[in-house]
Amino acid sequence: NLDPSLVPVFSIQAGTGVGANGVAIPKTCPPSRSDFISKLSTNIAAGNVLGTPITFNTNPAVQDTKTNQDRATAMIITLQSFTGVKGVGCPGAST
């Protein structure tokens, strides 16, 4: 079960088309927090995102560098393939 505290709140507002550092992003990005957590939870349970393996330790007490890097990678891959097509989703700049 995914603890929502492990997922940072996106600082970018959907609908603006402008991401971090002024990068253009789709106006549908980022997804809602609840939709993102739901998709991430599904991907964690599957152990992959559209065939790309991911690792995500769901224990909030584990906060070492490698674990947090794995979590961040899983979140970015989920975000970038959010539409269900590999690499077609929201760029990292939409967080």
XYZ file of C-alpha atoms in Angstrom:
95
model
C 0.000 0.000 0.000
C 1.452 3.364 -1.061
C 1.760 5.994 1.661
C 0.899 9.345 0.000
C 3.623 11.020 2.081
C 6.156 9.320 -0.216
C 4.813 11.261 -3.203
C 5.752 14.945 -3.348
C 3.049 17.487 -4.129
C 3.540 18.845 -7.653
C 4.381 22.543 -7.612
C 3.181 23.118 -11.194
C -0.485 23.860 -11.847
C -2.235 21.924 -14.632
C -3.743 23.956 -17.458
C -1.021 26.582 -17.739
C 1.161 24.820 -20.319
C 4.227 26.074 -18.466
C 6.414 23.792 -16.378
C 9.497 24.204 -14.234
C 12.022 26.728 -15.558
C 9.464 27.936 -18.128
C 9.532 24.662 -20.084
C 6.445 24.132 -22.262
C 4.344 21.190 -21.074
C 0.989 19.757 -22.164
C -1.872 21.668 -20.580
C -3.142 18.387 -19.100
C 0.026 18.099 -17.022
C 0.608 17.363 -14.277
C -2.183 14.874 -13.537
C -4.213 15.277 -10.372
C -2.480 14.005 -7.255
C -5.077 11.286 -6.711
C -4.833 10.069 -10.329
C -1.034 10.043 -10.135
C -0.955 8.130 -6.835
C -3.459 5.626 -8.215
C -1.408 5.030 -11.380
C 1.838 4.854 -9.393
C 0.271 2.309 -7.008
C -0.784 0.160 -9.962
C 2.710 0.355 -11.452
C 4.363 -0.487 -8.119
C 2.149 -3.564 -7.781
C 3.056 -4.617 -11.339
C 6.763 -3.929 -10.778
C 6.998 -2.115 -14.086
C 5.656 0.736 -16.208
C 4.692 -0.592 -19.636
C 7.520 -3.114 -19.454
C 10.137 -0.846 -17.866
C 11.060 -2.346 -14.467
C 10.662 -0.102 -11.424
C 11.543 -0.442 -7.754
C 9.628 1.459 -5.082
C 10.044 0.718 -1.383
C 6.685 1.616 0.185
C 8.044 1.748 3.748
C 8.221 5.463 4.688
C 10.801 4.694 7.391
C 13.349 3.726 4.727
C 14.942 6.977 3.544
C 18.412 6.095 2.256
C 19.724 7.717 -0.925
C 19.383 4.637 -3.175
C 15.790 3.973 -2.059
C 14.800 7.584 -2.684
C 16.500 7.558 -6.101
C 14.541 4.407 -6.996
C 11.307 6.060 -5.842
C 12.024 9.208 -7.872
C 12.826 7.138 -10.957
C 9.588 5.161 -10.595
C 7.608 8.402 -10.272
C 9.236 10.023 -13.322
C 8.721 6.916 -15.474
C 5.080 6.770 -14.341
C 4.615 10.459 -15.123
C 6.274 10.216 -18.543
C 4.041 7.294 -19.548
C 0.916 8.526 -17.785
C -1.331 8.221 -20.849
C -0.675 4.489 -21.101
C 1.756 4.881 -23.992
C 5.454 4.536 -23.211
C 7.047 7.991 -23.146
C 3.771 9.779 -23.910
C 2.643 11.572 -20.801
C 3.943 14.463 -18.778
C 7.586 15.552 -18.750
C 9.533 15.872 -15.518
C 9.226 19.658 -15.873
C 5.532 19.305 -15.026
C 6.254 18.492 -11.389
